[in-house]
Structures are given as C-alpha cells and as structure tokens.
Amino acid sequence: MFDALFGRLTWDDLKPLELLHSQSINTLVGAGAALAAVIAAIAVVVLLTVTRRWTWLFKEWLTSVDHKKIGIMYIVLGFVMMARGIFEGVAMRTHQATAYQGGVLSAEHWAELFSTHGTIMIFFVAMPFITGFMNYLIPLQIGARDMAFPVLNLISLALTATGAALLMISLVIGKFETGGWTAYPPFTGADFDPGPGPDYWVWAIVISGFGSMFSGLNFAVTIYKMRAPGMKYLRMPVFTWTALCTSILLVFALPPLTIAGLMQALDRYLDFHFFTNDLGGNMMNYANLFWMFGHPEVYILILPAYGIFSELTTTFAAKPLYGYTSLVIATMSIAVVSFCVWLHHFFTMGQSPSINAAFGIATAVIAIPTGVKVYVWMATLWGGRIRFTTPMVYMVGFFILFTIGGFSGIILANPAINWQVHNTQFIVAHFHNVLLPGLIFGIFAGIHIWFPKAFGFRLHETAGKITACLWIVGFCMTFLPLYVVGLLGYPRRSAAYDDPAFIPYMIVTMLGAFVLLSAFVGLIATLWISIRKRDELAVPLGDPWDGRTLEWATPSPPPHWNFAVIPHISSRDAFVREKSEGKPYVLPEEYVDIHMPSNTWAGIVVLVTTTALGFALTWWIWWLAILSFVVLFLWFAADSFREHRGEIIPASTVRTAHQAWIEAVELSEPITRDDEDTPANRGYAKTDIVIAS
Amino acid sequence: MSEQGTNPHPGMNLGYDGGEKAAEVTIFGFWTFLMSDLVTFGLVFAVFGTMTGATAGGPGPEEVTDLRSIAIQTALLLGSSFAFSWASLSMKYHGGRLHMLGFLALAATSALGFLIFELIDLLHLVEIGAVPQRSGYLSALWALVCLHGLHVAGGLLWMGGMTLQILLFGLTDQIKSRVTRMGLYWHFLDIVWVGIFSMVYLAGVA
Ligand code: HEM
Ligand SMILES: [Cu+2]
C-alpha cells in the first residue's frame, strides 16, 4: 500500500532529518541548506498571508499574460535560483580551500554540489535572465502590444519554473545526480546510479526545455510578424536582432537536449540501450546530442548580452552605433557557426585528427564575428561623450575580462592544446570567464538600464557602482587563479588534490568567492536603497537615459497596452530622430479601442501538473504521474472549446492615460545629461544625440 | 477579391481582413513548431543511423521488417493525408460542414488503420523477442517508430476534438485555422513516414 502511494519514496529521503543521525559539517551543510530552503518557502507563504497579498499575487502576476510581467517574473526566478547557485559556489570554494588530501565535504556531496550548481546556473539562472529580458523588451522595441502567443508565453514561464521547482525539491527530498550539469551516461545510467538523482535532472531539463523551445518560437514569430509598420529588419534595434538570433537557436537547439534527455529516460526507466555500456549502447551519441544543444546554448545566452552591451554603448556614449550592419551580420554569423562547433567539447573522445581539426578551425572562426563586435563597441565609444554610469562600469569589466575569456577560448579551440588542459580548472576558469563577465555582467548592466522602465524609478548609482566593482574584483580573485592551477594540472570536478602547490591559489579563490557573495548582497542592498529612495529616483516620464529605442517612448512603467497608438517607424533609431527634430510627445488625432488577451489559469495549471508529473516520475509514483498528465491534457482539451475573447480597453481609458502622460511631460523641464544622476531626472531627456546622416 | 494576391491563406476563406493577419501569425508559429519537430525527428533518425549495426547478436533488420505490412501502412497513411487534403479543399470551396467532416472521417479511419497495423507489427516484434531492451539497434528502431506513431495518435485525438468542435460551432475562423494547421501537421507526418519506411525498412532489407 505504502509503495503504491509513495513509490520509492521513504522517510529517509527527507534530508533535513539527517541532522538527527549525524552532526558532521558535511550533513550540517547539506541538511542545513535543505532546512533553509524549507524555512524560506514557509516564510514567503507566511509573509504573503500576513500582508494579504495572495489575491494580488494571482491576479496581478501569476495569471497575467502581460509580456512585461512575465519578463519580470522570469528575472525574479533567476535571482532566487542565483542565490542558491552562489551559495553553492561559495561552499565549493570553501571546500576546495581545505581539499588538500581531504576537505570538509564528502566527495559525494561535493559532486552533488557542482552538479546542481552547474545545472541551476545555466538552466535556471542564465536562461530565465535572458528569457526575461527578451520577454520584456521585444514587444516594446518593435512597437507591439504583446507577444504573438501570450498564453503560450505564460506556459513557457510555468515550464521553466517547474524545472526550477524540481531542483529545489531535490534539495529537500532525496538527492540530485552527481554527473555534473552535462550528466553523461553511463555514469548517470541505471547501472551506476539507480537512485532518483539523474531522474530529477532528466525531468527538470526536459520539462523546462519545452518551455525554452516555446519561448524561442514565440519570440521568433513575434519579431517576424508583429513589428510596427515601417519597422523593417534593418531598422530593428540591435537587442531585437540578438533576440531574434537567440530565438532561432532556441527553436533548433533545444530538440537535441530534449531527445538526449528522453533517451536517457528510456534507458533508465524501460531498460533501453541508447547510452548503456552493453548491448550496443553508445554514449557518444549522448555526447553529440548534448553538445549539439550545449554549444548553441552558450550563444543563446551570450547573444542577448551582446545586445544589451550594444544598446548600452550607444546610449551612454550618446552616439549612433558604429557599424550597425556589421553587428547584425556578425550576430547572424555567430548564430549559424555556433551549430558547427559542438565537437570541441570532446576533442579527446576518440575522433580522428582531421575531424578534430575541422571543428577546431570552425571554433576559431567564431572569434572573427565576435572580434567584429568588440571593435564595433570600441568604435562606438570612441569620440563619444561617455557618461560613467553603473552600466558603463560593468561594460569596462566586460571589455577587459571577456576578451581574456575569449582568448582562452581560442587557445582551447586548438585540439593539440585542448588535449593538455581539457578537464582541468583551466576550463572552469574559461567558462566562468565568459559567463560571468559576459552574460551576468550584461544582465546586471541591463537591469540598471531597464529597471527604471519597468518600475518607474532608477537604481541608486553609488550603490550600483560599488556592487559592480565588487563583481569585477570578486570575479578576478575567484577565477583568474584557476587558469594557473589548471595549467599546473588540477582536474576539474575533483573533490580533493594532493599537490600542496595548489593551496595558496585555492585560498585566494575562496576569498574571491566571498567577495562575489558580498557582491550579490550588494545587489540586494542596491535594490533596498533604491526602493527607500524611490521618490528621489522616480522617472515616471519614461526616458531617463536619453534612450534610442521605442521602449523609452512610453511612460515608466509602460501601460498594460504599451503604446496608445502603434507607432509608424520611418528610420532606424526613430525615437532619437523624433527627439532631435522637435517633439516626440505628440497627441494622436484619435484613439481606438485596444484589444488585449485576458488573464488565464493556464500557467498555474501547467506549473502544478508538470511539477507533480516530474516529481512522480522521479519517485515512481505512477498514479500521480498518470493523474497529473491526464489533468493537464483534459484542461487544454477543454480549453480549446472555449472562446477566448480577451478584453477591450476602451479608447477613453487609453486617451486619459496617454494625455495625462503627455501633459506631465509638457509641464516638466527636459534635463541634460549632466543632471542625469540627480533628482531632477524625471525621465524627460534633453537630447544631445547626434543623428547619423 | 483584389487582396487574393497578398493573402497567404486563401484556402481558409476568412471573412474579414483582421482575421487574415491573426491566422497568419498562428500558422507561421505552427510552421516554426514543425521545423523544431523536424529537427527532433532528424536527430532520432541520426541516432538510428548510427545504431543500425548495434544489434548485439539480436534480431536485425531482416527479422523486424515485414514489407507487406509496411506497404499497407504506407498506403493507409498516405491515403489519410490524401483524404485530409480533400477536407481542406472542401473547406476552401464551401463544400459544407458534413461534406468536409466526411473526408475528415475518412482520413481518421485510414490513420486508425495505420496505427492498428503498426501495433500488430510491434506485437509481432515482441513475440520474436525483438524488444527494445534487446539491443541498441532495437531501442533506436522502437523509439523512432513509436515517436512517429505517437504523433499520429496525437493527431487522431486532435481530429476527434476538431470534429466535435465543427459539429458544435460550425466552421468558425478559429476552427478553420486549426484545420489548416492540422493539415500541415498531417502532411508533415507523412513525409516523416516516407523517411521511416525508406530508411528503416527498405534500406534495412535492401
Ligand atoms: C558567483 C560565483 C560562482 C562561484 C563561486 C562558482 C564556483 C564554481 C565551482 C567551484 C565549480 C566547480 C568547479 C569544478 O568542477 O572543479 C563551478 C562549476 C560550474 N559553474 Fe560556477 N561559480 C560561480 C558562478 C557561476 C555562474 C554565474 C555560472 C553560469 C551562469 C556558473 C556555471 C557553472 C557551470 C556550468 C559549472 C560546471 C558544473 C559541472 O562541472 O558540471 N557558475 N562553479
Ligand atoms: Cu562550445
């Protein structure tokens, strides 16, 4: 009876209970983290109840299909998961500092840590961040009112959240796999790890993978089909271009991951032989499938960050982007070539030298369009009137550090060198070097730029700059020494080492990890300070940075319908042109009713059923798996019989809101860039941008 | 109608011009989904391709291929697609609800026949011990054939739901768009099947 109800779940799987049996540091860290997660969850529930926020949460957020709110929810999800990822990073670095012939954590625990850390950071931090940005910005930048498929958009978010939820559950119930974020079989196959760990991985990845694929589809269709009249391809903002390339990559690169995951599941659940050691299984298929996803994935992540850096340089240098067309071509080239290099992740796994050479060259080729981009940004900054805001601090860090990361990538592209350093800390240094200064710095810079758009007040500059410096310093301390220990021969993913020469380096990286932790706290502090000072920092008029793209031509925060009238676009940087030619803030002749999709429970239904499904499959609770699948299916089947009318926002409402905003603009004084960082900045910019001829 | 030239979906006979645009977005989205699905099938094909030799001493292509049954399945599935295109044409030329549903029913029956023959084949494989647990080759074969079969079964459910909706609501714009997408899906599955019978079965015994 118990088995039928709970599958293979037992009391012993509840991790916080381990504290009762043992109080070693190892259990304290593991069970303590589980306990902390549970307490945090309870605290959130209590807080919501005490402040009577449940209805608000459901009505305003969880059932909303507004792309702006969905975007914000993605980013919140990313931050929550990042908190865990960073704590794990710090725990690992602390362990490594003590890992000379031992270490405070058990080898098993260490392995679980780098696996959850990698999985979380890639799939549930980096992905939600970039998806959140694309969600928020694409419709605003192309002059649309929403995504092509608003409900699907919410479903994508729910699927991503399901993956994250499964990872959080794995912290408390049972354990995660120990094969890294790549989870290579046969190590993660049923023979070597029959436990729930690899199953958690499979279902978290497969379910959230569908979400990412649908996001890509949605974004691509939105960009292709929903642009405002006159917004030709070569008039699109650069961020939108990078988002388009990322979306195409998502549509084509997610299937290999899903397939690899599902085949792994077939091997594990039904005893198939795709990747097993015996009976004709071939794990190389897994390696190929995984990296056919994995390599495009790194460009999925970095391209939107490039987009943010492009918008950032033009805005804060007050110059048109130098070489828009080259940047677009470079972005597209990267997207295409990124499908032709996956093998560089396993140069050492037995291909012939000529195949290795071909993939090595293809990999090095990607450096060319990437180099083009770096020069484009430099040329854009050159001769500009640069304002040294927080995003620019991140940009400086990015410029220098990302270039180092890129160079180490070119070194790794050479198969002969790769043979020497593969699987060492050199790799760990390389990928953190591109992920942190590239992707994460881009995201944080982007948050400083667009937070005022989303919430109506700027983030505090001094706090922001201190935090940015902490990130840069912390990064350098934590990861640059790893290049050296890597070359000295310290393998990645190893729980202990017996060369005392590593110790000083590992102590520095541990200290660095704590600096990074304080940088994360700095982010929270920045947010806290900014909220407290939100009246001084308010920029309701919508254009605090003298922006170039359409989202700045709306109030902050933008109304639910984004644009009172759909803009007609006559040139690239149309908003800049309007600003310099006189008035962008004009009243239209007439307003019309606006049709918007209405809220839906689809997201909640998907979140609940797929989380139950993933959990049930992981623990072999078959009745629950069937039940949740059936509920999911029936809900959507029934839903297809309903007519979705959406809601009409009457022209009068739109008029009132729009006129109030224009009036507020007219009543205030435009401020110059010198006053950008003062309370005088209400979001009405006196432009000094020069128009490209 | 002067707009015929620019209307990408004249076959749907959508009445007003706002509808065209909305339908175009949805249908383009569906094409994108099919592209992604095509990549999925392509990869499973590729995995199968690498595993043709991995029989581990178990049953090989000779044992698992029953060309007569495959021929029948092919005829049924292609026939189903053909019937579906008649349904689409009926929608285009205002053949009337029942006229169109007749063709849909034909398409569905034919596809059901396909599934039944496929199931019989698979049961036979179980009988001769050619189960997916036996070898990498059989794992890949079962995965590929079942992935396609599940797609067809899903399509049948979709058709059933749609029939119900047509009976309840008539051919509304919404449903016309669904029929159009279903058509794309159905022909797509046909093309995949052509890949399966030529690469898996014909090439297997050739
Ligand atoms: C913020 C501070 C961070 C610290 C202290 C940190 C630390 C670590 C450590 C110690 C490892 C294990 C290295 C080994 O295998 O020997 C690791 C692996 C990894 N980290 Fe981080 N990391 C941080 C941030 C990030 C970020 C922001 C990302 C991605 C966006 C990331 C992605 C990864 C990945 C993918 C792995 C590989 C996991 C595997 O081996 O499967 N990390 N990190
Ligand atoms: Cu790569």
XYZ file of C-alpha atoms in Angstrom, chain B residues 8-9 13 15 18 24 28 36 38 62 66 83 92 98 104-105 113 116 125 127 142 151 155-156 159 174 185 203:
28
model
C -1.188 33.910 -47.828
C -4.059 31.612 -46.928
C -11.852 31.808 -46.668
C -14.199 36.652 -43.924
C -8.258 41.326 -39.329
C -1.114 34.245 -40.492
C 3.542 30.836 -39.121
C 11.594 22.260 -34.464
C 11.586 18.143 -37.829
C 15.725 -8.844 -41.784
C 7.510 -7.196 -42.819
C -8.366 12.389 -47.668
C -11.897 26.109 -49.458
C -20.893 17.405 -43.478
C -12.115 14.039 -42.102
C -13.725 10.792 -41.011
C -5.913 1.522 -39.732
C -3.556 -0.867 -35.958
C 8.338 -7.885 -32.702
C 6.795 -12.185 -29.950
C 11.286 1.349 -31.417
C 2.463 11.786 -33.241
C -3.205 13.797 -34.452
C -6.175 11.459 -34.197
C -9.040 15.364 -35.277
C -10.742 29.804 -35.254
C 0.888 18.506 -39.271
C 17.247 0.261 -46.552
